[in-house]
mmCIF file of C-alpha atoms in Angstrom:
data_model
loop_
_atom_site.group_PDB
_atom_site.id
_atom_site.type_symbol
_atom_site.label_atom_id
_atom_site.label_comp_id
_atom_site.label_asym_id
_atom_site.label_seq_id
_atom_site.Cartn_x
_atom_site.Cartn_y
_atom_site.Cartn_z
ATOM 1 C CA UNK A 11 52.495 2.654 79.197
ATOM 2 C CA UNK A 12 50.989 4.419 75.984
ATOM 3 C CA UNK A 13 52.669 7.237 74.550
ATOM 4 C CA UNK A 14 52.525 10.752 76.432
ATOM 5 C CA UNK A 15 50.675 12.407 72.813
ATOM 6 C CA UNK A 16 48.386 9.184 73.176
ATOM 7 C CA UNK A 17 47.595 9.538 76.683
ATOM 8 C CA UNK A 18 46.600 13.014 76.472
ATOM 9 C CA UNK A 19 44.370 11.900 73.354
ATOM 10 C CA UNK A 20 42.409 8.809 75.396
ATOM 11 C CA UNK A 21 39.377 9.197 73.190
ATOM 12 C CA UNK A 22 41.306 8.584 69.470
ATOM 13 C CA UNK A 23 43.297 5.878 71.072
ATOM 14 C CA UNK A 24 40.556 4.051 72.127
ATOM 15 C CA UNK A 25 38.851 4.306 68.756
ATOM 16 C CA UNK A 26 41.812 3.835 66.706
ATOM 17 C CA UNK A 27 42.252 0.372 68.828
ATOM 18 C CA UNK A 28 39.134 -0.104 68.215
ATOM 19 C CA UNK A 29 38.825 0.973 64.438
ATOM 20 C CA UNK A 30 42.204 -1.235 63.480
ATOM 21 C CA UNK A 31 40.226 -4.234 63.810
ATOM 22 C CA UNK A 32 38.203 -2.967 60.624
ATOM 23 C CA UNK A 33 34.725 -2.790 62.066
ATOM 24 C CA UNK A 34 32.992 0.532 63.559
ATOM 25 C CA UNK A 35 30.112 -1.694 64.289
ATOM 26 C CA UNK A 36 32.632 -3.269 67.190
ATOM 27 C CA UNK A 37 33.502 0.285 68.229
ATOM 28 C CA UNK A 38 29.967 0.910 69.224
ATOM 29 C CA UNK A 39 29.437 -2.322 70.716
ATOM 30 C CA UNK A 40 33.033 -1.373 72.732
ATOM 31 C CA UNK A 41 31.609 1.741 73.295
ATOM 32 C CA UNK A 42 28.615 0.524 75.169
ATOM 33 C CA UNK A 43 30.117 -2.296 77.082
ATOM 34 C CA UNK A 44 31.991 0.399 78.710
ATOM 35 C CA UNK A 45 29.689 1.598 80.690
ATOM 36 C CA UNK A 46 25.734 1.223 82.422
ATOM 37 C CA UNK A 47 22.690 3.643 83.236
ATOM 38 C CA UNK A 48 20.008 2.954 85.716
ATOM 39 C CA UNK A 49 17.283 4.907 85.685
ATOM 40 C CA UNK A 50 17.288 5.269 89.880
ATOM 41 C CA UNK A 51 17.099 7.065 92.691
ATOM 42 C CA UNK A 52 21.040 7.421 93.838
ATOM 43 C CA UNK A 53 20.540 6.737 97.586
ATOM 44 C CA UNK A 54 17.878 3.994 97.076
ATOM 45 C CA UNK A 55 20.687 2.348 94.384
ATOM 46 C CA UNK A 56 23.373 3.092 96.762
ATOM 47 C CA UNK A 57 21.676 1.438 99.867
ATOM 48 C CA UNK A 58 21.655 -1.867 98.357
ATOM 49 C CA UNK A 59 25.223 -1.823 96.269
ATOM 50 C CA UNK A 60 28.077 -4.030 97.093
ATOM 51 C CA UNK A 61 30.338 -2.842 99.747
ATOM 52 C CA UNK A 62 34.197 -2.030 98.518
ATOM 53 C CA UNK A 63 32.733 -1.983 94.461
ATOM 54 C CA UNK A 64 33.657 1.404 93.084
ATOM 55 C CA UNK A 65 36.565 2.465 92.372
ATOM 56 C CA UNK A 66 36.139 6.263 91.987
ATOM 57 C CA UNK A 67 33.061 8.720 92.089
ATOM 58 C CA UNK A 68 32.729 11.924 89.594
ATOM 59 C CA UNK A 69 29.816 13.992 90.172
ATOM 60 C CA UNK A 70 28.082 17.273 89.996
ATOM 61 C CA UNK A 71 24.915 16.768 92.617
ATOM 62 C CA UNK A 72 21.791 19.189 92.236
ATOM 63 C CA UNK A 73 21.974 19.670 96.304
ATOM 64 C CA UNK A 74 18.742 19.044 97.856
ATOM 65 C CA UNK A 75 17.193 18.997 94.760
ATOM 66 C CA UNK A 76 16.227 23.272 95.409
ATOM 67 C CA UNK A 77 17.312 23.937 92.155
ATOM 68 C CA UNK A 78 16.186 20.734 90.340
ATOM 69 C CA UNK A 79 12.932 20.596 92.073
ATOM 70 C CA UNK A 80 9.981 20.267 89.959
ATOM 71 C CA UNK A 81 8.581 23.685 90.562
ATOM 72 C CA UNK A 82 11.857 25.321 89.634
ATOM 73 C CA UNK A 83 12.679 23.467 86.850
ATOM 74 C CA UNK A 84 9.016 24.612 85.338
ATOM 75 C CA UNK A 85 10.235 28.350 85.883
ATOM 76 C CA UNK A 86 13.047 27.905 83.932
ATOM 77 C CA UNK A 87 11.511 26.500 81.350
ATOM 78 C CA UNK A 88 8.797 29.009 81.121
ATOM 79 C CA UNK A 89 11.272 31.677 81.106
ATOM 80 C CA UNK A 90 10.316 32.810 84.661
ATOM 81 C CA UNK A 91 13.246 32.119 86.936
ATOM 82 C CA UNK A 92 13.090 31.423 90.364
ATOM 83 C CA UNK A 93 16.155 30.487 91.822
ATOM 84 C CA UNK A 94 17.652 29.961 88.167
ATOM 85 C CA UNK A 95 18.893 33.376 86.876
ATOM 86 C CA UNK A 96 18.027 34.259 83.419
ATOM 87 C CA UNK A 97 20.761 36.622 82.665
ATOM 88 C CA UNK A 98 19.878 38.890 79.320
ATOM 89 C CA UNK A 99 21.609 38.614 76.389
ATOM 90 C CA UNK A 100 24.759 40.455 75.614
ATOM 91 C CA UNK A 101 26.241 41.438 71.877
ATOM 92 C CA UNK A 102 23.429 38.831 70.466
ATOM 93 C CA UNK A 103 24.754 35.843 72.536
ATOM 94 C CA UNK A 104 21.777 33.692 74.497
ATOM 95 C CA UNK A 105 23.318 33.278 77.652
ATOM 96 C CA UNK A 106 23.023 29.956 80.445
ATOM 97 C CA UNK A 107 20.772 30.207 82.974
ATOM 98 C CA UNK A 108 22.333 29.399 86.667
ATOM 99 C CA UNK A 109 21.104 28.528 89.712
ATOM 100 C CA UNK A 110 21.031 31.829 91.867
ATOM 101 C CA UNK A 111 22.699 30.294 95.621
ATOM 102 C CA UNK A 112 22.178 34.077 97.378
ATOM 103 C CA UNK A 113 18.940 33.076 97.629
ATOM 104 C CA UNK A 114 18.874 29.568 99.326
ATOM 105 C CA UNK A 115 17.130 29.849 102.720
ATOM 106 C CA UNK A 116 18.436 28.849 106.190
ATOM 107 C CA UNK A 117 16.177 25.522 105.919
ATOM 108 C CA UNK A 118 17.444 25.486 102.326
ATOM 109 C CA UNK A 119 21.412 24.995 103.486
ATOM 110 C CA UNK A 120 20.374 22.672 106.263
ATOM 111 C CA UNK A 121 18.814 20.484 103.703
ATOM 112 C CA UNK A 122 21.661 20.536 101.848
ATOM 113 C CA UNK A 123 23.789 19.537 104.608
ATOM 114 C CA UNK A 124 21.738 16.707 105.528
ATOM 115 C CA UNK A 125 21.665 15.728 101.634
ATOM 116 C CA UNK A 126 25.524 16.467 101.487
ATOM 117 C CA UNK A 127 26.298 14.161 104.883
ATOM 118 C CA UNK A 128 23.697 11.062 103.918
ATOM 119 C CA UNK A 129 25.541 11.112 100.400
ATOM 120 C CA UNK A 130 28.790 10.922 101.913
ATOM 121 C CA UNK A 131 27.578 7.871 104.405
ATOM 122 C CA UNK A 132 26.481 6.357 101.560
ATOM 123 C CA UNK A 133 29.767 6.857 99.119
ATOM 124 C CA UNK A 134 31.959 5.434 101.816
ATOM 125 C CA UNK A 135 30.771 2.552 101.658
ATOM 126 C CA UNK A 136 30.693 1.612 98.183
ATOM 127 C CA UNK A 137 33.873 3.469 97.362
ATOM 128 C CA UNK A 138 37.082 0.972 97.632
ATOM 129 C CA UNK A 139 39.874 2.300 99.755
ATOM 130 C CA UNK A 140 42.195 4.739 98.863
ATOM 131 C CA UNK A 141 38.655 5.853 96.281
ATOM 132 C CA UNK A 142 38.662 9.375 95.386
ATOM 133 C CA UNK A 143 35.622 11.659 95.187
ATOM 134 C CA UNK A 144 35.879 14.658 92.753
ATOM 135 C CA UNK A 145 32.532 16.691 93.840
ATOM 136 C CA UNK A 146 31.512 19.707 91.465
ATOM 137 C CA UNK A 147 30.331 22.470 93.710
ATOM 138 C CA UNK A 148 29.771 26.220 94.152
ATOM 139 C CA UNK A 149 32.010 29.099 95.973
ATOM 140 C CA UNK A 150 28.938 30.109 97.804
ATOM 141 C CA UNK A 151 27.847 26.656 99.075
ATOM 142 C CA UNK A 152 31.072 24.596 98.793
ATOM 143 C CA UNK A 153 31.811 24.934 102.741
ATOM 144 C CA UNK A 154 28.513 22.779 103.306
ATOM 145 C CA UNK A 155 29.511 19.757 101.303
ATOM 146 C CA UNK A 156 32.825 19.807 102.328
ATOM 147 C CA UNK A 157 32.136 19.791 106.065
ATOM 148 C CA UNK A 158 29.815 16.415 105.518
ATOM 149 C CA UNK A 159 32.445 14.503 103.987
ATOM 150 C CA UNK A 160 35.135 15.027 106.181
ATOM 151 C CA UNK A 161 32.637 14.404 108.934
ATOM 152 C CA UNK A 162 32.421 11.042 107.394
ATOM 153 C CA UNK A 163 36.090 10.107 108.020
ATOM 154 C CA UNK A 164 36.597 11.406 103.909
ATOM 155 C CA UNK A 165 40.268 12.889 103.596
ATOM 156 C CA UNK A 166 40.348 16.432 101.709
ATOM 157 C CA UNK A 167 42.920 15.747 99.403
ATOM 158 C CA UNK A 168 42.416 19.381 97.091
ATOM 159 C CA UNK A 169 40.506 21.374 95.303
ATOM 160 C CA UNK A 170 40.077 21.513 91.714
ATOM 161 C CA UNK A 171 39.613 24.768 90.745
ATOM 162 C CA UNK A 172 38.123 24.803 87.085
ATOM 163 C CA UNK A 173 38.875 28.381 85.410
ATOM 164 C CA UNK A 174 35.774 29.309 83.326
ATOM 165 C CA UNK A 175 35.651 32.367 81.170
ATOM 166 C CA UNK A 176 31.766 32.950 80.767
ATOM 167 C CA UNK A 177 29.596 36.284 80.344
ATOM 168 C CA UNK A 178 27.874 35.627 84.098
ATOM 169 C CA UNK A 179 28.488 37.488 86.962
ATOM 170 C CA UNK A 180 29.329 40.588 87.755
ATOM 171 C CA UNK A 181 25.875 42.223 87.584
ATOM 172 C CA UNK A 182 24.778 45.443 88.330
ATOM 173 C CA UNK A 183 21.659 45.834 91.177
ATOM 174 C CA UNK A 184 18.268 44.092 89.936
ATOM 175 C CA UNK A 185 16.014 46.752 88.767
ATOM 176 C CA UNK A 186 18.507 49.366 89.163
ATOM 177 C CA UNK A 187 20.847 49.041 86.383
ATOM 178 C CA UNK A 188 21.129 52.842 85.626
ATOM 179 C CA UNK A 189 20.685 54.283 89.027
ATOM 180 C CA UNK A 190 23.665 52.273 89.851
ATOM 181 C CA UNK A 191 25.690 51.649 86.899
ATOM 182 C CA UNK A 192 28.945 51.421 88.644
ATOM 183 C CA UNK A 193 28.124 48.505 91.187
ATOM 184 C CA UNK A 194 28.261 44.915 91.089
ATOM 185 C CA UNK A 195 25.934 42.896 93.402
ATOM 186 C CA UNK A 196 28.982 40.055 93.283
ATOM 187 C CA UNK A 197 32.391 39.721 91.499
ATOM 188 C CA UNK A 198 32.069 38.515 88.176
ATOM 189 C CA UNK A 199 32.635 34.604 88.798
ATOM 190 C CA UNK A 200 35.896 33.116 86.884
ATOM 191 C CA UNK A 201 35.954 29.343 88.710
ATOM 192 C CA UNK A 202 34.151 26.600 89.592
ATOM 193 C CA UNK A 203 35.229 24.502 92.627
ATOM 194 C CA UNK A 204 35.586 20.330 92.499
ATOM 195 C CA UNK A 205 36.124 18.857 96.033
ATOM 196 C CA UNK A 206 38.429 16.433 96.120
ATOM 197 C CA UNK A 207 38.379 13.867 98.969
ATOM 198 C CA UNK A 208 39.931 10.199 99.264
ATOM 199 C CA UNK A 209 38.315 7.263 101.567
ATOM 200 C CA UNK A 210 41.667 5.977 103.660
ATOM 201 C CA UNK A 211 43.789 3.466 101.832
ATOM 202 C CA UNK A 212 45.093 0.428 104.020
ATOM 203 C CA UNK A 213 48.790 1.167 104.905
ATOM 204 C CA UNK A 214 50.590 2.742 102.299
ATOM 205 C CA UNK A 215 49.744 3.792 99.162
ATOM 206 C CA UNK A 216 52.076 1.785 97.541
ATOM 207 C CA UNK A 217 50.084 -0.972 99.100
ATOM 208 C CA UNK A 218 46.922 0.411 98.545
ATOM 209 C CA UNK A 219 47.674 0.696 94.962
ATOM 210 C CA UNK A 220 48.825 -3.017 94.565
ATOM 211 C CA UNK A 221 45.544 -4.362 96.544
ATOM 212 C CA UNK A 222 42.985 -1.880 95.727
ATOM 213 C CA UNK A 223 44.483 -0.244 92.067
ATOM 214 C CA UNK A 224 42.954 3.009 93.896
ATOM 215 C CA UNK A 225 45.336 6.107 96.474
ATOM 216 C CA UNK A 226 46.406 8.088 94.140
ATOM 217 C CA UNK A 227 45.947 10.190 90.780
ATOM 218 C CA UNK A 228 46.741 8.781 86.886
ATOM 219 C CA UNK A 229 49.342 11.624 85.956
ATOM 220 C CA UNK A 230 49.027 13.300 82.445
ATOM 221 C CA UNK A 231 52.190 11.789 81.552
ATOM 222 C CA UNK A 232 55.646 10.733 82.915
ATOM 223 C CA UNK A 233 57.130 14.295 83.077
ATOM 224 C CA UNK A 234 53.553 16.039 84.106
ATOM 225 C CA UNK A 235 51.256 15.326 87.400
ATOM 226 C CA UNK A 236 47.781 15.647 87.245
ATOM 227 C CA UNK A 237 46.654 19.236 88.316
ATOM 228 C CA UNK A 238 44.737 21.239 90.774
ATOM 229 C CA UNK A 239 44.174 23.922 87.954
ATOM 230 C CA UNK A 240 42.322 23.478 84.743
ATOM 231 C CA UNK A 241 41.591 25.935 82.088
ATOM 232 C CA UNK A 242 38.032 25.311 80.531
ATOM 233 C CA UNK A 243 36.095 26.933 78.555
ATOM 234 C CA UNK A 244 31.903 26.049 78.593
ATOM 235 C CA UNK A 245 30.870 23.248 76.667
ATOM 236 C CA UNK A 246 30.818 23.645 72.793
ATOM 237 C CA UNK A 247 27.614 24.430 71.200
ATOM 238 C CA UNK A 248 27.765 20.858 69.486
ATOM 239 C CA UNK A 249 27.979 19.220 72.827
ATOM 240 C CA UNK A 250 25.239 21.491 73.810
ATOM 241 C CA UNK A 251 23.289 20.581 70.580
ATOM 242 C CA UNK A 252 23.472 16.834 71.877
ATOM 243 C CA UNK A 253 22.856 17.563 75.530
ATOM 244 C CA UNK A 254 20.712 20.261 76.748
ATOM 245 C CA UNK A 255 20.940 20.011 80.193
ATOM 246 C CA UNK A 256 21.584 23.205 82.422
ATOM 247 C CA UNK A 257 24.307 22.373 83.476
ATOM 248 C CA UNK A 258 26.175 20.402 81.433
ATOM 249 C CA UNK A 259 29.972 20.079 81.911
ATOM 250 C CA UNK A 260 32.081 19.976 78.655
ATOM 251 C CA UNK A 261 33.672 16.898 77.516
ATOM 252 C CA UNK A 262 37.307 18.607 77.280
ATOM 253 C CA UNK A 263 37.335 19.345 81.268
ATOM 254 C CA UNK A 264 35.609 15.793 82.617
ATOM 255 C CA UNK A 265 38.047 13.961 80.326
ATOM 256 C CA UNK A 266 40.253 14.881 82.325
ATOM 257 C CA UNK A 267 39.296 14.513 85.723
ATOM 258 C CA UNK A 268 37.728 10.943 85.069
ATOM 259 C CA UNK A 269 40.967 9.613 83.204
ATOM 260 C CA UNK A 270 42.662 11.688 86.802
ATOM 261 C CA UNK A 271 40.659 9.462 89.071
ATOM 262 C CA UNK A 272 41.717 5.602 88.022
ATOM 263 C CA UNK A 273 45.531 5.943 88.321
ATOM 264 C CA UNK A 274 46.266 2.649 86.673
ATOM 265 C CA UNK A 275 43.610 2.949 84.523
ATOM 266 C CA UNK A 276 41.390 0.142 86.163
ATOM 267 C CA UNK A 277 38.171 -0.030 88.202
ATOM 268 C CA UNK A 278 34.849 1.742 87.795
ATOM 269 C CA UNK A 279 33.676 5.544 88.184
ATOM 270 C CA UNK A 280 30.387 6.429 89.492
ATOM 271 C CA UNK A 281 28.202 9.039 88.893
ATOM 272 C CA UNK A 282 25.187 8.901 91.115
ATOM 273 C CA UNK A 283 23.791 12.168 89.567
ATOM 274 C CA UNK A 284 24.367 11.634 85.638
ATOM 275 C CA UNK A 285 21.717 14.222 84.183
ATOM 276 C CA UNK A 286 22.933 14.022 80.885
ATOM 277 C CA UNK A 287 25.408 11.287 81.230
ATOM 278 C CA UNK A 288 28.589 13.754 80.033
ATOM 279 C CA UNK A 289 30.577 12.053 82.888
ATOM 280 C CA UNK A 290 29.820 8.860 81.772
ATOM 281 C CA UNK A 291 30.287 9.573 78.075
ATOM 282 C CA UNK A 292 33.924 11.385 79.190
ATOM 283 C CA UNK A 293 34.706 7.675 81.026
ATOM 284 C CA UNK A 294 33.848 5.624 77.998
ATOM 285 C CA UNK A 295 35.781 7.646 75.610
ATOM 286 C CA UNK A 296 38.598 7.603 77.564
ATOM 287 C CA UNK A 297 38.262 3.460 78.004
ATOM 288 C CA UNK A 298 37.306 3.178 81.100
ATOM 289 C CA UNK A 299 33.860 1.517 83.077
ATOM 290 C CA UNK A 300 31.352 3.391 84.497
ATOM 291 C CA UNK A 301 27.961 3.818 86.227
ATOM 292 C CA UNK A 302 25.658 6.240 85.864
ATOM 293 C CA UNK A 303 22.543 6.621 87.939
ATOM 294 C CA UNK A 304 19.719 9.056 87.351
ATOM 295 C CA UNK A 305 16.038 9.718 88.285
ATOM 296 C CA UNK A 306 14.534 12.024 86.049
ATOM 297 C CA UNK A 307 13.091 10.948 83.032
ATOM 298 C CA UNK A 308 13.497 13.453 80.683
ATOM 299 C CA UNK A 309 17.718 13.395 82.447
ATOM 300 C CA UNK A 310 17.571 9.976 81.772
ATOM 301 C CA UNK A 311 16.041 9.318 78.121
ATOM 302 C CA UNK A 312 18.832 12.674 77.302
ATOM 303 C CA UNK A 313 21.459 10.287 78.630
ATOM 304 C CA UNK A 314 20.727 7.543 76.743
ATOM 305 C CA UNK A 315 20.884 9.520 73.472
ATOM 306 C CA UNK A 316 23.685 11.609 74.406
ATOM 307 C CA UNK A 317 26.480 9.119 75.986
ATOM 308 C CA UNK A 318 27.621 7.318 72.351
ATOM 309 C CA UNK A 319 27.769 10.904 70.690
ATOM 310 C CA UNK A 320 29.432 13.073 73.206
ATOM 311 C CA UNK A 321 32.279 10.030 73.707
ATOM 312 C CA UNK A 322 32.510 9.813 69.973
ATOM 313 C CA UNK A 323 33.594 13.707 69.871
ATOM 314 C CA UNK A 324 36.922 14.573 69.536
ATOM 315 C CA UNK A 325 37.844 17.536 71.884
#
């Protein structure tokens, strides 16, 4: 077992390995035999993939596409809106838009149901047993998810609750800032919740573990488990620089929760929704295989760019 400092450094372990040898060249080539990116959609690649082949699943899903769909995706880049909120900017700072959930529809939450429960059919069967799902999500809509994959026979094993200091949230009434300058429409938003569900090992974990190398968490070292409670802060502006995606999750926070899901270190994480391939660059700077699948092409050709240099940060 490495070193506790080591193990809570993955990424300059792995290069230093890596770097010894005397050749950054090989660290590249290292780098990218780490990992794979198919340009895909995730149900059609997950319909034909090999039953009992992934070890673990990290993921932040654009549910039902609403917020993702063409049409909205246009709004926000023409500064218009729609379901993303453009919140203005405060002290000089450009704030992050965000996908507004108040104002999904009744059709809208059945579609992401249906999209939640198909994706969970789908998961169970690729996913070893004793696999673990970690499954970015929303306070507002995390209820619908989590119902589809426990329908499936998935185990709720926690909730990751990420603790994000931003400047969202909290606003006063649209259009009415001064009339009512002492109400909030919401509370000001401080977390973001990760489902965290496990497909049933075979007996016990113990044996699960032996057979499968999959049924429980990696720990952060001897002396310290791995965590339902992360501090984060939002991705750095370099990261951002790299990969301007909307929602892009910083490399600090899904270092962790990817290096959390193999518990001896082995096997293969999927992310069936890459957009900007931050999981999978978090995976290969941590040394471990991964698989990213994604359908959009500007998502995609962002990916492709962005994996080597968001794993070569140091965080």
């Amino acid at each position: 077992m490495l070193h506790a400092e080591k193990e809570m450094q993955p990424t300059k372990a792995f290069a230093e390995s890596i770097k010894s040898r005397g050749s950054l060249t090989l660290f590249a080539k290292e780098q990218r035999r780490l990992y794979e990116v198919h340009k895909i959609d995730a149900f059609e690649w997950l319909k034909t993939a090999p039953m009992n082949s992934v070890q673990a699943v990290v993921t932040d899903p654009p549910y039902g596409l609403v917020e993702y769909s063409d049409k909205e995706l246009t709004k926000l880049k023409n500064g218009k809106g729609g379901i993303w909120r453009l919140p203005p900017s405060f002290d000089g700072s450009k704030r992050m838009p965000l996908p507004r959930f108040t104002v999904l529809t009744e059709s809208d939450q059945k579609s992401l149901r249906d999209f939640s429960f198909r994706l969970a059919t789908l998961l169970k069967c690729v996913l070893v047993p004793g696999g673990h799902v970690f499954i970015a999500t929303n306070p507002l809509i995390s209820h619908l998810i989590y119902e589809s994959f426990m329908k499936n026979g998935f185990e709720k094993r926690a909730e990751i609750i990420r603790t994000v200091y931003t400047l969202r949230g909290g606003d006063r009434p649209k259009n009415a800032h001064d009339e009512f300058s002492g109400v909030s429409v919401m509370p000001k938003s401080c977390w973001e919740p990760w489902g965290l569900f496990r497909k049933s090992c075979e007996g016990r974990v113990q044996d699960n573990l032996r057979k499968w190398k999959t049924g429980g968490l990696r720990r952060i070292s001897d002396s310290e488990p791995f965590k339902d409670l992360i501090q984060s802060s939002p991705a750095r502006r370099r990261e951002r620089e790299i990969a301007p995606h909307p929602s892009l999750k910083p490399q600090n926070f899904v270092r962790q929760i990817v290096r959390a899901a193999l518990p001896l270190g082995e096997g293969t994480i999927l992310d069936p929704f890459m957009g900007s391939g931050s999981t999978i660059a978090a995976a290969t700077a941590c040394g471990l295989k991964s698989i990213g699948l994604e359908l959009r092409d500007e998502y995609f050709s962002m990916a492709e760019s962005a994996i080597p240099r968001l794993a070569d940060l140091e965080v």
